[in-house]
């Protein structure tokens, strides 16, 4: 498959072509994939109704592209290299042949238990090969996977299962994360009390903690795979059939199920993988994300496998057994491409250079960054200590909703600039608008980032609620997809993402909705009201600052604080725990009852003067109290 851009001039030409003739551009790329039947129409779209269809009428199955088509040419090459949590445990390799066989076998297990095309399957697993196998097995038979990150609570799992009405769950007894063993199955059991739609639960063995197995509902993965054949023809899918749902947080309400479909997502994740990282035959690609997030879906599983790459799947955490673990993995597996998040870089930087110095990182060719803005200090450390100034850094901007990378350098093609995502990839037409929605033309401007034309990986709908998709992404600015991000375009036309402009916080590269955290806190006994804002955090990028009103004076305020943290952990998961809690007697509200978050944000950032106009507040006195009790 030859999809790669080879020079900056080539990029400029391809970009131009993709804008002048988007359909022709993407049709040419799509020809490189295996289709059972060709599509009838390359693109149909309407941003007013949030409807996009790519390659309509085309018949295919993504697993035939990710697995079957490689068997003849690279069946014995490693598809997945698995590095376990404990470095003294052996790593394992699954060749394309073995992965194909295991996916087909597990797909037959799903079929045996009645799973049909279009059924929704919830996957809640550790980062072990069975997770990738489960994902691909769903895709093989046309079932829709909804992977839930292993750090989410029972309540969050239940919300996601119920929203999608999943009828089968795939999980594991537990997971290893550093020196911790996390009981996944028992969390899932707690969730399932609220989920009548789930009829079967398949449990893979990992930690061997005792688990309760319900007769008639729960089944062991290892037993089930012994009962079926390893031959499983792929289900024929329409390009616009749903491939997966992935829940993500927004500014309001509960997380929404972002829907991606088979054809466009396949083309887009593969094309962007091949180009941005400039993967070469035989290289090893190490994306450190969890498959529970979009980065793992697109750049551990689908993009690399459709391109015939070797993808490394790491179970553990960057600091176990010590802060040199990533570098040990790079040395051990001769990793060529490392793709990680600024949070990880900042955290490893904080442990000191002795963990990276002296490690053999000579195999590295390309470094990637994703999930949040990368600050210059982290960029330089990554460039010097990890890349030894020999590896281009691709700072990739994109979102769960975009399916794949959108604004990013192409390794060794696009000249980079620290902290800039640089230029749009071919097929991506960004623009900046002001508050009123007027386009900011020319360079040296900043505003809200929108996209004016569909690309194949664009979100198709929010599961079960299309209107929410219309409202969230296509209504703020008429005729445009609104990203929710602020952005600056410098004098060279380079893009730099400045962060969310809505009520979404980005904590360690994880998207967290302020409303979601407030709802969780408000469930705690005695809490009258709460308001959440983000503030700059040295390691996490942003931290969570909570202002909370209690119904009465608390006897033991530290205990109350801990209880509230426990409530958030129980309702959402530990990633949503506030870093700072300030108890207040009131919140700054306008006369119409709206919380003035601007003031809360400023105080959380440590700003006590220049709070702007507070004359419209119902009770301006609360501001003085808030400043007084500010948590440093
Ligand atoms: O604010 C942007 C930030 O992460 C958001 C998307 O989060 P999520 O859907 O969870 O996907 C994360 C992985 C793709 C964006 O709206 N973001 C992502 N990449 C960058 C970024 N901010 C700055 N620079 C980036 N490279």
XYZ file of C-alpha atoms and ligand atoms in Angstrom:
658
model
C 0.000 0.000 0.000
C 1.606 3.228 -1.059
C 0.012 6.117 0.767
C 2.993 8.115 1.906
C 3.828 11.710 1.202
C 7.515 12.043 0.458
C 8.453 15.720 0.658
C 7.085 19.086 1.695
C 6.366 19.949 -1.952
C 4.518 16.668 -2.261
C 2.511 17.589 0.852
C 1.616 20.969 -0.588
C 0.490 19.415 -3.860
C -1.535 16.716 -2.151
C -3.083 19.248 0.196
C -4.095 21.414 -2.722
C -5.570 18.446 -4.535
C -7.499 17.387 -1.407
C -9.127 20.821 -1.185
C -9.872 21.211 -4.869
C -11.178 17.705 -5.369
C -11.788 16.020 -2.001
C -13.782 13.174 -3.471
C -11.183 12.373 -6.087
C -8.436 12.646 -3.504
C -9.999 10.214 -1.025
C -11.302 7.850 -3.709
C -7.752 7.396 -4.952
C -6.541 6.578 -1.449
C -9.442 4.226 -0.784
C -8.482 2.198 -3.878
C -5.509 0.911 -1.914
C -7.785 -1.031 0.440
C -9.655 -4.276 -0.002
C -13.331 -3.771 -0.824
C -15.673 -6.622 -1.542
C -17.807 -4.337 -3.642
C -16.885 -0.835 -4.780
C -18.735 2.167 -3.384
C -21.381 3.924 -5.403
C -20.915 7.450 -4.115
C -17.728 8.805 -2.573
C -19.303 11.515 -0.422
C -22.659 12.822 0.669
C -22.769 15.488 3.330
C -24.768 18.151 5.083
C -23.309 19.957 8.102
C -26.674 21.523 8.975
C -28.152 18.111 9.719
C -24.827 16.568 10.746
C -25.020 13.876 8.106
C -21.907 12.579 6.426
C -21.567 9.448 4.342
C -18.330 8.320 2.779
C -17.993 5.491 0.255
C -21.709 4.768 0.350
C -22.650 1.351 -0.940
C -19.077 0.052 -0.607
C -18.924 -3.386 1.010
C -16.029 -4.419 3.190
C -14.884 -5.630 6.566
C -12.126 -3.789 8.376
C -10.627 -7.032 9.711
C -10.080 -8.310 6.175
C -7.920 -5.235 5.726
C -6.261 -5.470 9.136
C -5.627 -9.221 9.026
C -6.590 -11.386 6.031
C -4.962 -9.294 3.342
C -1.603 -9.472 5.150
C -1.532 -13.260 5.506
C 0.026 -13.968 2.133
C 2.684 -11.287 2.348
C 3.467 -10.955 6.048
C 1.693 -13.777 7.867
C 4.754 -14.562 9.965
C 5.609 -10.974 10.817
C 4.718 -9.671 14.248
C 1.389 -7.855 14.345
C 1.247 -7.312 18.102
C 4.176 -7.324 20.494
C 2.912 -7.543 24.047
C 4.977 -6.112 26.880
C 3.525 -7.124 30.254
C 3.309 -4.965 33.356
C 6.051 -6.876 35.127
C 9.316 -6.591 33.174
C 10.453 -9.966 34.452
C 7.473 -11.656 32.785
C 8.070 -12.664 29.213
C 6.835 -10.478 26.410
C 4.916 -12.246 23.667
C 4.513 -11.771 19.952
C 1.424 -12.475 17.898
C 2.166 -12.773 14.208
C -0.477 -11.742 11.708
C -1.299 -15.436 11.223
C -1.737 -16.053 14.942
C -3.694 -12.857 15.491
C -5.984 -13.744 12.593
C -6.597 -17.175 14.034
C -7.281 -15.880 17.529
C -9.631 -13.164 16.291
C -11.576 -15.659 14.198
C -11.781 -18.086 17.104
C -13.046 -15.487 19.512
C -15.475 -14.171 16.901
C -16.926 -17.692 16.820
C -17.285 -17.609 20.606
C -19.324 -14.420 20.271
C -21.447 -16.008 17.561
C -21.958 -19.124 19.660
C -23.506 -16.911 22.318
C -25.887 -15.346 19.885
C -24.091 -12.143 18.986
C -25.287 -10.752 15.666
C -24.357 -7.936 13.367
C -25.337 -4.610 14.934
C -25.363 -5.891 18.550
C -23.500 -3.697 21.019
C -20.710 -5.267 23.042
C -19.088 -3.600 26.029
C -15.377 -4.318 26.478
C -13.776 -3.528 29.854
C -10.314 -5.035 29.910
C -6.671 -4.604 30.824
C -4.118 -3.758 28.139
C -3.497 -7.355 27.138
C -3.667 -8.930 23.657
C -7.148 -10.264 24.427
C -8.385 -6.667 24.410
C -7.249 -6.121 20.818
C -8.575 -9.575 19.921
C -11.979 -8.769 21.447
C -12.177 -5.489 19.527
C -11.280 -7.137 16.228
C -13.568 -10.120 16.861
C -16.515 -7.744 17.206
C -15.545 -6.025 13.968
C -15.193 -9.426 12.279
C -18.853 -10.259 12.810
C -20.226 -6.747 12.552
C -20.929 -6.306 16.248
C -20.420 -2.769 17.532
C -17.773 -2.471 20.222
C -17.922 0.040 23.023
C -14.632 -0.097 24.884
C -14.758 1.388 28.372
C -11.428 2.444 29.866
C -10.391 0.121 32.714
C -10.177 3.041 35.173
C -13.885 3.878 35.067
C -16.213 3.113 37.969
C -19.146 0.697 38.065
C -21.556 3.603 37.674
C -19.765 4.915 34.580
C -19.746 1.435 33.052
C -23.448 1.003 33.770
C -24.281 4.368 32.185
C -22.388 3.408 29.044
C -23.842 -0.104 28.836
C -27.369 1.193 29.306
C -26.988 4.021 26.831
C -25.934 1.577 24.113
C -28.091 -1.310 25.391
C -25.202 -3.763 25.198
C -26.172 -7.404 25.397
C -22.764 -8.919 26.010
C -19.751 -7.853 28.040
C -16.117 -8.892 27.666
C -13.926 -8.320 30.690
C -11.130 -9.906 32.741
C -10.737 -10.999 36.338
C -8.431 -8.081 37.015
C -5.657 -5.932 35.671
C -2.077 -5.185 36.710
C -1.037 -1.527 36.786
C 2.393 -1.003 38.315
C 2.360 -2.590 41.757
C -1.429 -2.567 41.906
C -3.888 -5.283 40.990
C -7.267 -3.871 40.010
C -10.390 -6.036 40.320
C -12.158 -5.489 37.002
C -14.683 -8.295 37.245
C -16.026 -7.261 40.613
C -16.424 -3.664 39.381
C -18.240 -5.044 36.362
C -20.468 -7.146 38.647
C -21.413 -3.988 40.531
C -22.231 -2.269 37.256
C -24.296 -5.153 35.933
C -26.770 -4.940 38.810
C -28.131 -1.944 36.920
C -27.876 -3.419 33.410
C -30.719 -5.783 32.499
C -29.785 -5.814 28.799
C -26.598 -7.808 29.438
C -27.150 -11.531 29.015
C -23.598 -12.905 28.868
C -20.239 -11.948 30.315
C -16.995 -13.405 28.985
C -14.107 -13.200 31.439
C -10.449 -13.508 30.435
C -7.943 -14.598 33.046
C -5.186 -12.203 33.959
C -4.563 -11.610 37.655
C -6.154 -14.796 39.034
C -7.890 -12.948 41.845
C -10.952 -14.793 43.088
C -14.041 -13.727 41.154
C -17.686 -14.683 41.429
C -18.987 -16.327 38.279
C -22.764 -16.331 37.811
C -24.213 -19.527 36.442
C -25.893 -18.995 33.076
C -24.358 -15.553 32.612
C -20.609 -15.686 33.109
C -18.175 -17.665 30.969
C -14.383 -18.072 30.980
C -12.648 -16.882 27.821
C -10.102 -19.719 27.981
C -12.810 -22.400 28.193
C -14.946 -20.911 25.463
C -12.214 -20.675 22.833
C -11.667 -24.428 23.160
C -15.209 -25.125 21.992
C -15.230 -23.382 18.601
C -13.488 -23.464 15.253
C -10.860 -20.988 14.163
C -12.474 -20.364 10.817
C -14.754 -17.373 10.708
C -15.572 -15.609 7.467
C -15.912 -11.866 7.922
C -19.362 -10.314 7.896
C -19.961 -8.101 4.893
C -20.378 -4.527 6.134
C -21.498 -1.408 4.387
C -18.940 1.392 4.589
C -21.465 3.351 6.650
C -22.378 0.551 9.080
C -21.291 1.360 12.625
C -17.874 0.025 13.615
C -17.774 1.305 17.175
C -19.084 3.626 19.838
C -16.667 5.415 22.137
C -17.939 7.536 24.993
C -16.422 10.924 25.602
C -17.133 13.864 27.871
C -18.618 17.135 26.759
C -19.588 20.363 28.417
C -23.051 19.211 29.396
C -24.737 16.100 30.701
C -23.496 12.558 30.582
C -20.751 11.366 28.240
C -21.940 10.860 24.704
C -21.350 7.871 22.477
C -19.294 9.030 19.524
C -20.076 6.811 16.532
C -17.581 5.866 13.847
C -18.384 3.786 10.797
C -16.412 1.096 8.999
C -15.190 2.504 5.695
C -14.264 6.122 6.358
C -12.679 5.354 9.707
C -10.552 2.593 8.178
C -9.270 4.837 5.405
C -8.648 7.782 7.697
C -6.927 5.992 10.580
C -4.669 4.100 8.181
C -3.834 7.048 5.941
C -2.930 9.285 8.877
C -0.923 6.523 10.573
C 1.116 5.851 7.441
C 1.812 9.503 6.793
C 2.310 11.265 10.077
C 4.619 8.630 11.549
C 6.108 7.661 8.168
C 6.044 4.029 9.219
C 8.474 1.850 7.246
C 8.162 -1.902 6.710
C 9.556 -3.863 9.645
C 9.468 -1.016 12.152
C 7.944 -1.227 15.625
C 5.364 1.355 16.612
C 4.788 1.995 20.321
C 1.734 4.032 21.195
C 1.517 4.288 24.979
C -2.203 5.109 25.149
C -4.829 2.726 26.456
C -7.150 1.072 23.921
C -9.954 2.494 26.075
C -9.329 5.876 24.413
C -9.525 6.881 20.744
C -5.730 7.050 20.475
C -5.539 3.356 21.263
C -8.357 2.485 18.849
C -6.789 4.341 15.934
C -3.033 4.036 16.583
C -2.582 0.782 18.481
C -5.209 -1.308 16.756
C -6.797 -0.208 13.494
C -4.341 2.187 11.797
C -1.188 0.116 12.343
C -2.809 -3.252 11.616
C -4.524 -2.071 8.438
C -1.118 -0.798 7.334
C 0.574 -4.113 8.142
C 2.690 -2.635 10.931
C 4.021 -4.104 14.156
C 2.235 -2.479 17.070
C 3.456 -2.694 20.634
C 0.899 -3.143 23.381
C 2.114 -2.217 26.858
C 0.126 -3.301 29.875
C 1.761 -1.209 32.578
C 2.535 2.343 33.587
C 5.533 4.564 32.706
C 6.847 4.613 36.282
C 6.926 0.907 37.105
C 9.237 -0.546 38.218
C 10.865 2.863 37.774
C 10.694 5.994 35.654
C 12.934 4.399 33.024
C 10.369 1.843 31.916
C 9.476 3.438 28.555
C 13.161 3.661 27.678
C 13.746 0.036 28.672
C 10.894 -0.976 26.397
C 12.346 1.089 23.553
C 15.710 -0.668 23.992
C 14.256 -4.144 24.422
C 11.939 -4.028 21.409
C 14.006 -1.663 19.275
C 11.080 0.720 19.040
C 11.173 3.005 16.000
C 8.181 5.227 16.709
C 7.155 6.355 20.175
C 3.779 8.066 20.546
C 2.890 9.375 23.998
C 1.246 12.244 25.903
C 2.792 15.450 27.289
C 1.670 14.436 30.785
C 3.827 11.342 30.628
C 6.752 13.376 29.330
C 6.408 15.993 32.081
C 6.036 13.374 34.755
C 9.115 11.442 33.568
C 11.064 14.688 33.285
C 10.248 15.310 36.930
C 11.956 12.076 37.992
C 15.262 13.343 36.696
C 17.457 12.658 33.693
C 19.231 9.689 35.275
C 16.345 7.427 34.196
C 16.766 8.244 30.517
C 20.469 8.996 30.203
C 22.583 6.034 29.188
C 19.619 4.081 27.799
C 20.009 2.821 24.266
C 17.411 4.802 22.363
C 19.230 4.595 19.040
C 16.364 2.692 17.382
C 14.021 5.695 17.683
C 13.162 7.523 14.452
C 9.985 9.472 15.199
C 8.446 10.867 18.398
C 4.774 11.706 18.739
C 2.746 13.738 21.185
C -1.017 13.752 21.669
C -3.918 14.714 23.875
C -3.031 18.157 25.177
C -0.837 21.096 24.330
C 2.836 20.269 24.771
C 4.702 23.056 26.546
C 8.087 24.140 25.240
C 10.049 22.749 28.185
C 8.595 19.281 27.705
C 9.059 19.546 23.930
C 12.766 20.329 24.319
C 13.325 17.585 26.874
C 11.592 15.071 24.579
C 13.658 16.312 21.645
C 17.011 16.320 23.439
C 16.902 13.548 26.035
C 14.752 11.063 24.149
C 15.211 11.924 20.492
C 18.843 13.090 20.825
C 17.843 15.802 18.364
C 17.599 13.155 15.660
C 13.888 12.461 15.694
C 11.181 14.756 14.424
C 8.445 15.405 16.988
C 4.954 15.145 15.594
C 2.582 17.098 17.822
C -0.716 15.625 16.686
C -3.957 17.484 17.290
C -7.206 15.575 16.964
C -10.211 14.340 18.962
C -12.367 11.297 19.646
C -14.829 12.827 17.196
C -12.307 13.196 14.370
C -11.344 9.504 14.339
C -7.774 10.284 13.365
C -5.039 12.921 13.312
C -6.098 16.282 11.876
C -3.469 18.955 12.360
C 0.019 17.553 12.653
C 3.460 17.607 11.149
C 4.319 14.725 8.861
C 7.561 13.236 10.153
C 10.592 14.364 8.162
C 8.336 16.276 5.800
C 6.835 19.213 7.699
C 9.300 21.570 9.391
C 8.320 21.548 13.078
C 8.116 24.306 15.674
C 7.962 23.598 19.405
C 4.389 23.526 20.758
C 2.804 23.841 17.318
C 0.647 21.147 15.742
C 1.801 22.918 12.554
C -0.341 22.325 9.448
C -3.540 20.512 8.514
C -3.183 17.080 6.978
C -4.492 16.617 3.443
C -8.272 16.574 3.467
C -8.542 18.756 6.564
C -9.839 22.298 6.071
C -9.535 24.232 9.329
C -10.587 27.813 9.933
C -10.645 30.141 12.909
C -13.717 32.116 13.842
C -14.448 34.806 16.388
C -17.220 34.640 19.000
C -19.785 35.760 16.444
C -18.747 33.075 14.016
C -17.031 35.384 11.571
C -14.022 33.850 9.929
C -10.647 35.279 10.910
C -8.742 35.428 7.689
C -5.023 35.820 7.215
C -2.243 34.882 9.563
C -1.372 36.063 13.044
C -4.899 35.512 14.397
C -6.466 33.453 17.147
C -9.993 32.241 17.640
C -12.141 29.143 17.822
C -11.100 26.214 15.702
C -13.653 24.881 13.228
C -13.500 22.608 10.194
C -15.418 23.463 7.065
C -15.425 20.250 5.070
C -15.851 16.582 6.045
C -12.971 14.112 6.160
C -13.543 10.344 6.152
C -13.031 9.894 9.922
C -15.572 12.498 11.047
C -18.096 11.578 13.781
C -21.317 10.242 12.226
C -23.657 10.664 15.163
C -23.910 10.454 18.935
C -25.372 7.059 19.621
C -29.124 7.077 20.157
C -29.391 10.872 20.037
C -28.571 12.451 16.707
C -29.899 15.832 17.796
C -27.181 15.972 20.437
C -24.583 15.569 17.696
C -26.169 18.392 15.718
C -26.309 20.640 18.776
C -22.843 19.885 20.105
C -20.772 20.108 16.951
C -22.741 21.704 14.136
C -24.914 24.389 15.710
C -22.504 26.807 17.369
C -21.346 28.058 13.981
C -23.672 27.448 11.059
C -22.291 25.129 8.430
C -19.133 24.330 10.374
C -17.881 21.534 12.611
C -16.874 23.178 15.900
C -14.029 21.491 17.748
C -14.414 23.149 21.170
C -10.758 24.227 20.997
C -9.157 27.620 20.910
C -6.321 28.023 18.450
C -3.807 30.467 17.108
C -2.487 30.689 13.551
C 0.874 32.393 13.481
C 2.523 34.480 10.818
C 3.682 31.344 8.995
C 0.198 29.878 8.955
C 1.147 27.336 11.611
C -1.541 26.204 14.050
C -1.098 26.071 17.787
C -3.910 24.647 19.900
C -4.411 26.703 23.033
C -6.931 24.524 24.890
C -10.650 24.002 25.288
C -12.927 26.990 25.145
C -15.919 25.109 26.543
C -16.556 23.557 29.953
C -14.332 20.588 29.288
C -11.115 20.149 31.249
C -8.134 18.252 29.931
C -6.516 16.437 32.850
C -3.464 14.393 31.896
C -4.817 14.250 28.362
C -8.166 12.890 29.594
C -11.273 14.829 28.752
C -13.432 15.558 31.732
C -16.705 17.456 31.655
C -17.152 19.935 34.501
C -20.882 19.164 34.642
C -20.146 15.465 35.094
C -17.856 16.087 38.069
C -20.327 18.562 39.585
C -23.125 16.005 39.295
C -20.963 13.410 41.042
C -20.044 15.795 43.878
C -23.657 16.888 44.255
C -24.619 13.298 44.952
C -22.621 13.401 48.155
C -24.719 13.785 51.299
C -24.720 17.344 52.559
C -23.495 18.958 49.336
C -25.823 21.771 48.298
C -24.063 22.916 45.161
C -20.681 22.759 43.480
C -18.761 24.342 40.627
C -15.762 22.860 38.868
C -13.093 24.691 36.908
C -9.693 23.765 35.514
C -6.412 25.403 36.530
C -2.868 25.049 35.185
C -1.086 22.031 36.661
C 2.637 21.396 36.181
C 2.348 17.709 35.374
C -1.260 17.087 34.395
C -1.633 20.145 32.165
C -4.835 21.015 33.962
C -5.987 20.160 37.456
C -9.544 20.072 38.787
C -10.556 22.778 41.272
C -13.869 22.290 43.098
C -15.861 24.971 44.910
C -18.399 23.294 47.160
C -21.268 24.569 49.295
C -22.232 22.250 52.183
C -25.568 22.359 54.003
C -23.942 22.997 57.363
C -20.581 23.516 58.988
C -18.523 20.302 58.863
C -16.999 18.960 62.064
C -14.090 17.269 60.364
C -13.442 19.095 57.122
C -10.611 16.789 56.029
C -12.829 13.791 56.417
C -15.563 15.475 54.370
C -13.004 16.251 51.705
C -11.903 12.618 51.573
C -15.504 11.426 51.511
C -16.236 13.658 48.551
C -13.202 12.308 46.694
C -14.430 8.789 47.395
C -17.837 9.726 45.995
C -16.327 11.054 42.758
C -14.197 7.918 42.444
C -17.275 5.779 42.912
C -19.464 7.709 40.488
C -16.936 8.398 37.696
C -13.513 6.971 38.529
C -10.239 8.191 40.054
C -9.317 10.290 36.989
C -12.095 12.765 37.835
C -11.061 13.387 41.443
C -10.621 17.108 42.198
C -7.050 18.138 43.016
C -8.263 21.011 45.161
C -11.460 21.498 47.105
C -12.551 24.811 48.561
C -15.632 24.950 50.759
C -17.562 28.169 50.241
C -20.804 29.624 51.517
C -21.908 30.864 48.101
C -20.959 30.937 44.414
C -20.642 34.040 42.269
C -23.931 34.098 40.390
C -25.514 36.619 38.106
C -29.019 37.837 38.845
C -30.317 35.269 36.400
C -28.688 32.524 38.471
C -25.797 31.715 36.145
C -22.464 30.889 37.791
C -19.740 33.274 36.625
C -17.078 30.699 35.947
C -14.687 33.296 34.698
C -14.226 34.480 38.287
C -13.849 30.966 39.640
C -11.276 30.171 36.970
C -9.223 33.240 37.785
C -9.172 32.495 41.511
C -8.256 28.864 40.820
C -5.359 30.154 38.725
C -4.211 32.195 41.742
C -5.378 35.524 40.357
C -6.916 37.710 43.030
C -7.090 41.052 41.293
C -8.264 41.884 37.766
C -11.325 39.741 38.139
C -13.190 41.909 35.682
C -16.628 43.344 36.132
C -18.368 41.811 39.130
C -21.106 44.402 39.408
C -23.691 42.148 37.797
C -23.313 39.585 40.546
C -26.239 38.912 42.817
C -23.950 39.047 45.832
C -20.516 40.506 45.081
C -19.405 39.695 48.657
C -18.927 36.022 47.867
C -15.961 36.971 45.707
C -13.990 38.282 48.677
C -14.737 35.109 50.624
C -13.634 32.948 47.714
C -10.363 34.848 47.330
C -9.796 34.584 51.052
C -10.204 30.836 51.184
C -8.357 30.098 47.946
C -6.560 26.735 47.999
C -2.954 27.213 46.879
O -8.424 19.995 23.522
C -7.902 19.143 22.535
C -6.950 18.154 23.179
O -7.716 16.993 23.450
C -9.056 17.167 22.996
C -9.594 15.864 22.464
O -9.621 14.924 23.487
P -10.009 13.425 23.175
O -11.253 13.376 22.379
O -10.007 12.703 24.458
O -8.853 12.902 22.275
C -7.562 12.898 22.763
C -6.647 12.225 21.803
C -6.838 12.583 20.395
C -8.979 18.237 21.966
O -10.212 18.882 21.771
N -5.831 17.816 22.306
C -5.644 16.677 21.614
N -4.458 16.704 20.974
C -3.891 17.888 21.237
C -4.757 18.603 22.077
N -4.468 19.848 22.492
C -3.312 20.404 22.093
N -2.416 19.776 21.305
C -2.656 18.530 20.853
N -1.760 17.920 20.093
